Amino acid sequence: MNQRAMRYATVGLKPLLLLSLLWGGCSSSSVENYPDRPISIICPWSVGGATDRTSRQLAVFLEQELGVPVNVINATGGRGVTGHSRGLKARPDGYTLAIITGELNMLHWQDLTSLTHQDAIPIMSLVDGAAAVFVKKDSPFQSMQELQDFVKENPGKLTATGTASGGIWHLALAGWLDFSGLNADDIKWIPMNGAGPSLQELASGGVDLVCCSLPEAKTLYESGQVRCLGVMAEESLAEFQDVPTFRSQGMDWSISGWNGLALPVGTPPPIVDKISKVVKKITSGETTLQGKTFPELMQAAGLSTKYRANDEYAQFLKTNDKTLGKLLTSDAFSQMSSRGTGPLVFPGLLAVAICVILGCLGVQKKVHALAPDVSKDTVTKQGVVNTVLILLGIVAYLLFAEELGFILTAGAILFLLLWKLGTRWWMSALITLLFIPGIYTLFAQLLRVPLPQGVLGW
Amino acid sequence: MDPTFVTALQNIVSPEVLLVIFLSAVYGLFVGSIPGLTATMAVALLIPLTFYLDNLSAIAAIVTLEACSIFAGDIPTTLVRIPGTPSSAAYTDDAYSLTQRGLHETSLGVSLVFSVAGGLFGALVLILAAPQLAKIAFHFTTYEYFWLYVLGLSCAAIVSTGSRLKGALALMIGLMFSTVGLSEVHSVPRFTFGFDELFTGINFIPAMIGLFGLSEVFRNCLTSKTDEESGKLTSAVISDDDKSWFKHLKPVFGGVLPHLWKRKFSWFRSSCIGSTIGMIPGAGADIAAWISYAVSKKSSKTPEEYGKGSLDAVGDATSANNSALAGAWIPALVLGIPGDSVTAIVIGVLLMKNITPGPEIFNNADQLVLVHGIYLTFIIANLLLIPLGFLAIRSGSQLVRVPRRILMPLILMFCVVGSYSINGSYFDVWVMLGMGIIGFVLEVFAIPLGPVVLGIILGGQLEQTFVQNLTKDDSLLSFFNRPISAGLGIFCIALWLVPVFMPLLRKKWQSAN
């Protein structure tokens, strides 16, 4: 675009922009016209896993039904604390939906968070995957009984993995050991970051067993790389008929990991109703996407679903919390995660290394060598003022963006910075007027980043 | 010719698929060149769209997007010293130094041509060696991973500019940052100071934006650099009155092809490193770039130029990161185990489209068409990168003409929005701010920033494998129990000991003479 065309475009843009701002102000989000802007789903686990797959599948259907973009945000880490906190402590306006998983009923028993299922308005449970035990194809174990006998004779010899220590699959395996009259740590649990890396570790011979849900191991299982000794479900799974249950091997033990959709407590009832209705429609298979319904697509991905709506789901959460709490507070589990290398060993080693290096640098007297290009340029008084302005700009954004919205805050800060750094005021205004709507369109519309909306909705 | 290959070719040259490839290339270049937005994020944002596409278009879109965004990461790296993607962090100093000398177009030309060459090499490896080579990586356990991380980190410390001790210090600082948060292996929160947000630890994307981007803004502002410098920069740019296309092509491509020919062996070596690292699950393009950079510096005749603007460094590292992309697809397709975060998403997409990745994908005729489609897309995407990448370089080059007093507030806005966008969290903006200040202080003491970033990225995995190994067996000797881990371990230890004993040996040798 040449200069003249650009000038023309900006002149034409201004009234349009003002209009759109006014329009945005009028239609600021209210309960009646919900939803009128992008919705985020907070998924507490990483991309590629079963929970992520569920969230993304649901997001596509919600997007079609609600008519606004629905983004999935993977707020991972902290064994689910991060994602659950962000989802359930979000502003309860219906624009942040939470995917909750079995960990919600475990973390508070382990004193990792104060969040419980009472902080969530349950909408619909989606996936319910029973734990299963896998061995490598050349493993000597053919059944759970053989495994149990071996562990009885050789406690502490075998290693297993599947998730972090104290996680749902660890609990499943330790629970079975406890149920069989063995010690919960008779099989060494190697903490790992999810089922994917755990299965790889199993296939490469790094561990003896993996405990995770069946669909998570679908690929390796169907290609014959791993063998499944049993699934901890009440009855055998429709997708995997040939896998024996624990019960059929004489062990009355079942446990499963689940996920579902919830809203933060405090969400207005009309919005809760609306989402409940839409989700019910989706999960009952009334809506299709390219000729496939939600349950069909979930089944194709190998995920075992169990749909429980509102009250039924709430009831399930309550009993599930009790069951898991009983397990986690029992003597067998209370010491489960407090073994092995301590949490401060690694940082301690690093601290020692830093001291040694600083010592060496001190001996070499090189600590105070200034970087060449910093020492060359002199720090000016104006420079210090400018730097402080930049710092204040960031802090101001952090303090006001949530209330005022992205466009107002970023626009004001950018204009003031440009002006104070020596650009003429009309030039600063022009750059701001071009750049802020541009960056907003780019991030919020094209890239679908949920930028702060503020009281006016922009 | 293989009939499935012909079918794949016919499918891929259909106008719809080609349009999808073109659009994703543009999108990829765009996202890659914005700091804070990674290739992984771009692919994740594309997921809802892939439901509306047929299988081949969906996969083609992801492949193209990936290849283009990894190259595009070099554009802000070179022009404003902010790595557009983590894969560019290894050669940030080199690329930016070249810009300061007015050689940004040459540097970007080298980035582009070596990226394309590396990408094509990676595609070739994917096509020829997929099943065979994946078998080796399949034997990696936590012991081998541990040594692999140690190797990657050691390389970062060794290649850093200036004193090696300062490189090591920077690495330790980065590793220290990585221990913040709820440890995956212990389930104990560490150094969180009561902030719930810190349970996740320090996200390395805002950290990187802060360390490289914000600290640069501070440095520029503090010294009130006038516009003389940007005037100096534009002197190398072709003057405006010359409108012929050739004159525009020359600064970008002129001399690049001879350079590629001259460095064909190092290109081959870097690409081999790239595809091998890419194949190893968990180690992606960024580690490939670091290791390739280290090897390149070791074998260079002019190692003193590395970090101060070496074209060789840029070329080698960038061909490695691009060839790693195709490598990562090998374990994903053959075993259903992701090679990097993008292929982790790809596996999800494949499963949703009723394709189960695994060895049998190579036996099923329908699915083999798709596999061949992936091969072809890698080739098409890389070839398409030449014209589109050139246009991206040209438009990016306009950046250096903008006066700094205007550029700095704009970069600041990108830093803020970029660090916010990765998770939609204000806390990440605070992290960016804190890291910006830390980065500025470290630079004052001439401590390199690259190893800090790598320490934050790899620290968690290093500690995890370390603890996992010790949980399996208390003895440190178990780290050398398996053949591959023993080999890697001895190699790493040798790498540390050589610089310590080299001066002694040299002294002895000299006195003997």
Coordinates of N, CA and C in Angstrom, one line a residue, chain A residues 71-229:
Chain A
N71 N -12.0 -21.5 22.5 CA -10.6 -21.9 22.6 C -10.3 -22.9 23.7
V72 N -9.3 -23.8 23.5 CA -8.9 -24.6 24.6 C -7.5 -24.1 25.0
I73 N -7.4 -23.8 26.3 CA -6.1 -23.4 26.9 C -5.6 -24.5 27.8
N74 N -4.4 -25.0 27.5 CA -3.8 -26.1 28.3 C -3.0 -25.4 29.4
A75 N -3.7 -25.3 30.6 CA -3.0 -24.8 31.7 C -2.4 -26.0 32.5
T76 N -1.2 -26.4 32.1 CA -0.7 -27.7 32.6 C 0.2 -27.4 33.8
G77 N 0.7 -28.5 34.4 CA 1.7 -28.5 35.5 C 1.1 -28.5 36.8
G78 N 2.0 -28.7 37.8 CA 1.5 -28.7 39.2 C 0.5 -29.9 39.4
R79 N 0.6 -31.0 38.7 CA -0.2 -32.1 38.8 C -1.7 -31.8 38.7
G80 N -2.0 -30.7 37.9 CA -3.4 -30.4 37.7 C -3.9 -29.2 38.6
V81 N -3.1 -28.8 39.6 CA -3.4 -27.7 40.5 C -3.7 -26.5 39.6
T82 N -2.7 -26.2 38.8 CA -2.8 -25.0 38.0 C -4.0 -24.9 37.1
G83 N -4.3 -25.9 36.4 CA -5.4 -25.9 35.5 C -6.8 -25.8 36.2
H84 N -6.9 -26.6 37.3 CA -8.1 -26.6 38.1 C -8.3 -25.2 38.7
S85 N -7.2 -24.6 39.3 CA -7.4 -23.3 39.9 C -7.8 -22.3 38.9
R86 N -7.2 -22.3 37.7 CA -7.5 -21.3 36.7 C -8.9 -21.5 36.2
G87 N -9.4 -22.7 36.0 CA -10.7 -22.9 35.5 C -11.8 -22.6 36.5
L88 N -11.6 -23.0 37.8 CA -12.6 -22.8 38.8 C -12.6 -21.5 39.5
K89 N -11.4 -20.8 39.5 CA -11.3 -19.5 40.1 C -11.5 -18.4 39.1
A90 N -11.9 -18.7 37.9 CA -12.0 -17.7 36.9 C -13.2 -16.8 37.2
R91 N -13.3 -15.7 36.5 CA -14.5 -14.8 36.7 C -15.7 -15.6 36.2
P92 N -16.7 -15.7 37.1 CA -17.9 -16.6 36.8 C -18.9 -15.9 35.9
D93 N -18.5 -15.7 34.6 CA -19.4 -15.0 33.7 C -19.7 -15.9 32.5
G94 N -19.4 -17.2 32.6 CA -19.7 -18.1 31.5 C -18.7 -18.1 30.4
Y95 N -17.7 -17.2 30.4 CA -16.8 -17.2 29.3 C -15.5 -18.0 29.6
T96 N -15.4 -18.6 30.8 CA -14.4 -19.5 31.1 C -15.0 -20.8 31.6
L97 N -14.9 -21.9 30.8 CA -15.4 -23.2 31.2 C -14.2 -24.0 31.7
A98 N -14.5 -24.9 32.7 CA -13.4 -25.7 33.3 C -13.6 -27.1 32.9
I99 N -12.5 -27.8 32.5 CA -12.6 -29.3 32.4 C -12.0 -29.8 33.7
I100 N -12.7 -30.6 34.5 CA -12.2 -31.1 35.7 C -11.9 -32.6 35.6
T101 N -10.9 -33.0 36.3 CA -10.6 -34.4 36.2 C -10.5 -35.0 37.6
G102 N -10.3 -36.3 37.7 CA -10.2 -37.1 39.0 C -9.3 -36.4 40.0
E103 N -8.3 -35.7 39.5 CA -7.3 -35.1 40.4 C -8.0 -34.1 41.4
L104 N -9.1 -33.5 40.9 CA -9.8 -32.5 41.7 C -10.2 -33.1 43.1
N105 N -10.5 -34.4 43.0 CA -10.9 -35.1 44.3 C -9.8 -35.7 45.0
M106 N -8.5 -35.4 44.5 CA -7.4 -36.0 45.2 C -6.5 -35.0 45.8
L107 N -6.3 -33.9 45.0 CA -5.3 -32.9 45.4 C -5.5 -32.3 46.8
H108 N -6.8 -32.1 47.1 CA -7.0 -31.4 48.4 C -6.8 -32.4 49.6
W109 N -6.9 -33.7 49.3 CA -6.6 -34.7 50.4 C -5.1 -34.7 50.6
Q110 N -4.3 -34.3 49.5 CA -2.8 -34.4 49.6 C -2.3 -33.0 50.0
D111 N -3.2 -32.1 50.4 CA -2.8 -30.7 50.9 C -2.1 -29.9 49.8
L112 N -2.4 -30.2 48.5 CA -1.8 -29.4 47.5 C -2.6 -28.2 47.0
T113 N -3.9 -28.2 47.4 CA -4.7 -27.1 47.0 C -5.9 -27.1 48.0
S114 N -6.6 -26.0 48.1 CA -7.8 -26.0 48.9 C -9.1 -26.2 48.1
L115 N -8.9 -26.3 46.7 CA -10.0 -26.5 45.8 C -10.6 -27.9 46.1
T116 N -12.0 -27.9 46.1 CA -12.7 -29.2 46.1 C -13.7 -29.2 45.0
H117 N -14.5 -30.3 44.9 CA -15.5 -30.3 43.9 C -16.6 -29.3 44.3
Q118 N -16.6 -28.8 45.5 CA -17.7 -27.8 45.8 C -17.4 -26.4 45.2
D119 N -16.2 -26.3 44.7 CA -15.9 -25.0 44.0 C -16.4 -25.1 42.5
A120 N -17.0 -26.2 42.1 CA -17.4 -26.3 40.7 C -18.9 -26.6 40.6
I121 N -19.5 -26.0 39.5 CA -20.9 -26.3 39.2 C -20.8 -27.4 38.1
P122 N -21.1 -28.7 38.5 CA -20.9 -29.7 37.5 C -21.9 -29.6 36.4
I123 N -21.5 -29.8 35.2 CA -22.4 -29.7 34.0 C -22.6 -31.1 33.4
M124 N -21.5 -31.8 33.1 CA -21.6 -33.1 32.4 C -20.3 -33.9 32.6
S125 N -20.4 -35.1 33.0 CA -19.2 -35.9 33.0 C -19.0 -36.5 31.6
L126 N -17.8 -36.6 31.1 CA -17.5 -37.0 29.8 C -16.8 -38.4 29.7
V127 N -15.5 -38.4 30.0 CA -14.8 -39.6 29.9 C -14.7 -40.3 31.2
D128 N -14.7 -41.6 31.2 CA -14.5 -42.4 32.4 C -13.7 -43.6 32.0
G129 N -12.4 -43.5 32.2 CA -11.5 -44.6 31.7 C -10.9 -45.4 32.9
A130 N -11.2 -46.7 32.9 CA -10.7 -47.5 33.9 C -9.2 -47.8 33.8
A131 N -8.5 -47.9 34.9 CA -7.1 -48.2 34.9 C -6.8 -49.6 34.4
A132 N -5.7 -49.8 33.7 CA -5.3 -51.1 33.2 C -3.8 -51.3 33.5
V133 N -3.4 -52.5 33.6 CA -2.0 -52.8 33.8 C -1.4 -53.4 32.5
F134 N -0.3 -52.8 32.1 CA 0.4 -53.3 30.9 C 1.8 -53.8 31.2
V135 N 2.2 -54.8 30.4 CA 3.6 -55.2 30.4 C 4.1 -55.3 29.0
K136 N 5.4 -55.3 28.8 CA 6.0 -55.4 27.5 C 5.7 -56.7 26.9
K137 N 5.8 -56.8 25.6 CA 5.4 -58.1 24.9 C 6.2 -59.3 25.3
D138 N 7.5 -59.1 25.7 CA 8.3 -60.2 26.1 C 8.4 -60.4 27.6
S139 N 7.5 -59.8 28.3 CA 7.4 -60.0 29.8 C 6.9 -61.4 30.2
P140 N 7.5 -62.0 31.3 CA 7.0 -63.3 31.7 C 5.6 -63.4 32.2
F141 N 5.1 -62.2 32.6 CA 3.7 -62.2 33.2 C 2.6 -62.3 32.2
Q142 N 1.7 -63.4 32.5 CA 0.6 -63.6 31.6 C -0.7 -63.1 32.2
S143 N -0.8 -63.1 33.5 CA -2.0 -62.7 34.2 C -1.7 -62.0 35.5
M144 N -2.7 -61.3 36.0 CA -2.6 -60.6 37.2 C -2.1 -61.5 38.4
Q145 N -2.6 -62.7 38.4 CA -2.3 -63.7 39.5 C -0.8 -63.9 39.5
E146 N -0.2 -64.2 38.3 CA 1.2 -64.4 38.2 C 2.0 -63.2 38.7
L147 N 1.5 -62.0 38.4 CA 2.2 -60.8 38.8 C 2.1 -60.7 40.4
Q148 N 0.9 -61.0 40.9 CA 0.7 -60.9 42.3 C 1.6 -61.8 43.1
D149 N 1.7 -63.1 42.5 CA 2.6 -64.1 43.2 C 4.0 -63.6 43.2
F150 N 4.5 -63.1 42.1 CA 5.9 -62.6 41.9 C 6.2 -61.5 42.9
V151 N 5.2 -60.6 43.0 CA 5.5 -59.4 43.9 C 5.5 -59.9 45.4
K152 N 4.7 -60.9 45.7 CA 4.6 -61.4 47.1 C 6.0 -62.0 47.5
E153 N 6.6 -62.7 46.5 CA 7.9 -63.4 46.7 C 9.0 -62.3 46.7
N154 N 8.9 -61.3 45.8 CA 10.0 -60.4 45.6 C 9.5 -58.9 45.7
P155 N 9.2 -58.5 47.0 CA 8.7 -57.1 47.1 C 9.8 -56.1 46.8
G156 N 9.4 -55.1 46.1 CA 10.4 -54.0 45.7 C 11.2 -54.3 44.5
K157 N 11.0 -55.4 43.9 CA 11.9 -55.8 42.7 C 11.4 -55.1 41.4
L158 N 10.1 -55.0 41.3 CA 9.5 -54.5 40.1 C 9.4 -53.0 40.1
T159 N 9.4 -52.4 38.9 CA 9.2 -50.9 38.8 C 8.0 -50.7 37.9
A160 N 7.2 -49.7 38.3 CA 6.0 -49.3 37.5 C 6.0 -47.8 37.3
T161 N 5.2 -47.4 36.3 CA 5.0 -46.0 36.1 C 3.7 -45.7 35.4
G162 N 3.4 -44.5 35.1 CA 2.1 -44.1 34.4 C 1.7 -42.7 34.6
T163 N 2.1 -42.1 35.8 CA 1.9 -40.7 36.1 C 2.8 -40.3 37.2
A164 N 2.6 -39.1 37.8 CA 3.4 -38.6 38.9 C 3.1 -39.5 40.1
S165 N 4.0 -39.5 41.1 CA 3.7 -40.3 42.3 C 2.5 -39.6 43.1
G166 N 1.6 -40.5 43.5 CA 0.4 -40.0 44.2 C -0.7 -39.6 43.2
G167 N -0.4 -39.8 41.9 CA -1.4 -39.5 40.8 C -2.4 -40.7 40.7
I168 N -3.5 -40.5 39.9 CA -4.6 -41.4 39.9 C -4.1 -42.9 39.5
W169 N -3.2 -43.0 38.6 CA -2.8 -44.4 38.2 C -1.9 -45.0 39.2
H170 N -1.1 -44.2 39.9 CA -0.3 -44.7 41.0 C -1.2 -45.2 42.1
L171 N -2.3 -44.4 42.4 CA -3.3 -44.8 43.4 C -3.9 -46.1 43.0
A172 N -4.2 -46.3 41.7 CA -4.9 -47.5 41.3 C -4.0 -48.7 41.5
L173 N -2.8 -48.6 41.2 CA -1.9 -49.8 41.4 C -1.6 -50.0 42.9
A174 N -1.3 -49.0 43.6 CA -1.1 -49.1 45.0 C -2.3 -49.6 45.7
G175 N -3.5 -49.2 45.3 CA -4.7 -49.6 45.8 C -4.9 -51.1 45.6
W176 N -4.6 -51.6 44.4 CA -4.7 -53.0 44.2 C -3.7 -53.8 45.1
L177 N -2.5 -53.3 45.2 CA -1.5 -54.0 46.1 C -2.1 -54.1 47.5
D178 N -2.6 -53.0 48.0 CA -3.2 -52.9 49.3 C -4.3 -53.9 49.4
F179 N -5.2 -54.0 48.4 CA -6.3 -54.8 48.4 C -5.9 -56.3 48.4
S180 N -4.7 -56.6 47.7 CA -4.2 -58.0 47.7 C -3.5 -58.4 48.9
G181 N -3.4 -57.5 49.9 CA -2.8 -57.8 51.2 C -1.3 -57.6 51.1
L182 N -0.8 -56.8 50.1 CA 0.6 -56.5 50.0 C 0.8 -55.0 50.4
N183 N 2.1 -54.6 50.5 CA 2.3 -53.2 50.8 C 2.2 -52.3 49.6
A184 N 1.7 -51.1 49.8 CA 1.5 -50.2 48.7 C 2.7 -49.9 47.9
D185 N 3.9 -50.0 48.6 CA 5.1 -49.7 47.8 C 6.0 -51.0 47.5
D186 N 5.3 -52.1 47.4 CA 6.0 -53.3 47.0 C 6.4 -53.3 45.6
I187 N 5.7 -52.5 44.8 CA 6.2 -52.2 43.4 C 6.7 -50.8 43.4
K188 N 8.0 -50.5 43.0 CA 8.5 -49.2 43.0 C 7.9 -48.3 41.9
W189 N 7.4 -47.2 42.4 CA 6.7 -46.3 41.4 C 7.7 -45.2 40.9
I190 N 8.0 -45.2 39.6 CA 8.8 -44.2 39.0 C 8.0 -43.1 38.5
P191 N 8.1 -41.9 39.1 CA 7.2 -40.8 38.7 C 7.4 -40.4 37.2
M192 N 6.4 -40.2 36.4 CA 6.6 -39.8 35.1 C 5.5 -38.8 34.7
N193 N 5.7 -38.1 33.6 CA 4.9 -37.0 33.2 C 3.8 -37.5 32.3
G194 N 2.9 -38.4 32.7 CA 1.8 -38.8 31.9 C 2.0 -40.1 31.2
A195 N 0.9 -40.6 30.6 CA 0.9 -42.0 30.0 C 1.8 -42.1 28.8
G196 N 1.9 -41.1 28.0 CA 2.7 -41.2 26.7 C 4.1 -41.6 27.0
P197 N 4.9 -40.7 27.8 CA 6.3 -41.1 28.1 C 6.4 -42.4 28.9
S198 N 5.4 -42.7 29.7 CA 5.5 -43.9 30.5 C 5.5 -45.1 29.6
L199 N 4.6 -45.1 28.6 CA 4.5 -46.3 27.7 C 5.8 -46.4 26.9
Q200 N 6.4 -45.3 26.5 CA 7.6 -45.4 25.8 C 8.7 -46.0 26.7
E201 N 8.7 -45.6 27.9 CA 9.7 -46.2 28.9 C 9.4 -47.7 29.0
L202 N 8.2 -48.1 29.0 CA 7.9 -49.6 29.1 C 8.4 -50.3 27.9
A203 N 8.1 -49.7 26.7 CA 8.5 -50.4 25.4 C 10.0 -50.4 25.3
S204 N 10.7 -49.5 25.9 CA 12.2 -49.5 25.7 C 12.9 -50.3 26.8
G205 N 12.1 -50.8 27.7 CA 12.6 -51.7 28.7 C 13.1 -51.0 30.0
G206 N 12.6 -49.7 30.2 CA 13.1 -49.0 31.3 C 12.3 -49.3 32.6
V207 N 11.1 -49.8 32.5 CA 10.3 -50.2 33.6 C 9.6 -51.5 33.3
D208 N 9.0 -52.2 34.4 CA 8.4 -53.5 34.2 C 6.9 -53.4 33.9
L209 N 6.3 -52.4 34.5 CA 4.8 -52.3 34.3 C 4.4 -50.8 34.0
V210 N 3.3 -50.7 33.4 CA 2.7 -49.4 33.3 C 1.2 -49.5 33.7
C211 N 0.7 -48.5 34.5 CA -0.7 -48.5 34.8 C -1.2 -47.2 34.3
C212 N -2.2 -47.3 33.3 CA -2.9 -46.1 32.8 C -4.2 -46.6 32.2
S213 N -4.9 -45.7 31.5 CA -6.2 -46.2 31.0 C -5.9 -46.9 29.6
L214 N -6.9 -47.8 29.2 CA -6.7 -48.5 28.0 C -6.5 -47.7 26.7
P215 N -7.4 -46.7 26.5 CA -7.3 -45.9 25.3 C -6.0 -45.2 25.1
E216 N -5.4 -44.8 26.3 CA -4.1 -44.1 26.2 C -3.0 -45.0 25.6
A217 N -3.2 -46.3 25.7 CA -2.2 -47.3 25.2 C -2.6 -47.9 23.9
K218 N -3.7 -47.4 23.3 CA -4.4 -48.1 22.2 C -3.4 -48.4 21.1
T219 N -2.5 -47.5 20.7 CA -1.6 -47.7 19.6 C -0.7 -48.9 19.8
L220 N 0.0 -48.8 21.0 CA 1.0 -49.8 21.3 C 0.3 -51.2 21.6
Y221 N -0.9 -51.1 22.2 CA -1.6 -52.4 22.4 C -2.0 -53.1 21.2
E222 N -2.6 -52.3 20.2 CA -3.0 -52.9 19.0 C -1.9 -53.4 18.1
S223 N -0.7 -52.7 18.2 CA 0.4 -53.2 17.4 C 1.2 -54.3 18.1
G224 N 0.7 -54.7 19.3 CA 1.3 -55.9 19.9 C 2.6 -55.6 20.7
Q225 N 3.0 -54.3 20.9 CA 4.2 -54.0 21.6 C 4.0 -54.2 23.1
V226 N 2.8 -54.0 23.6 CA 2.5 -54.2 25.0 C 1.3 -55.1 25.2
R227 N 1.3 -55.8 26.3 CA 0.2 -56.7 26.6 C -0.5 -56.2 27.8
C228 N -1.8 -56.3 27.8 CA -2.6 -55.8 28.9 C -3.0 -57.0 29.8
L229 N -2.6 -56.9 31.1 CA -2.9 -58.0 32.0 C -4.3 -58.0 32.6

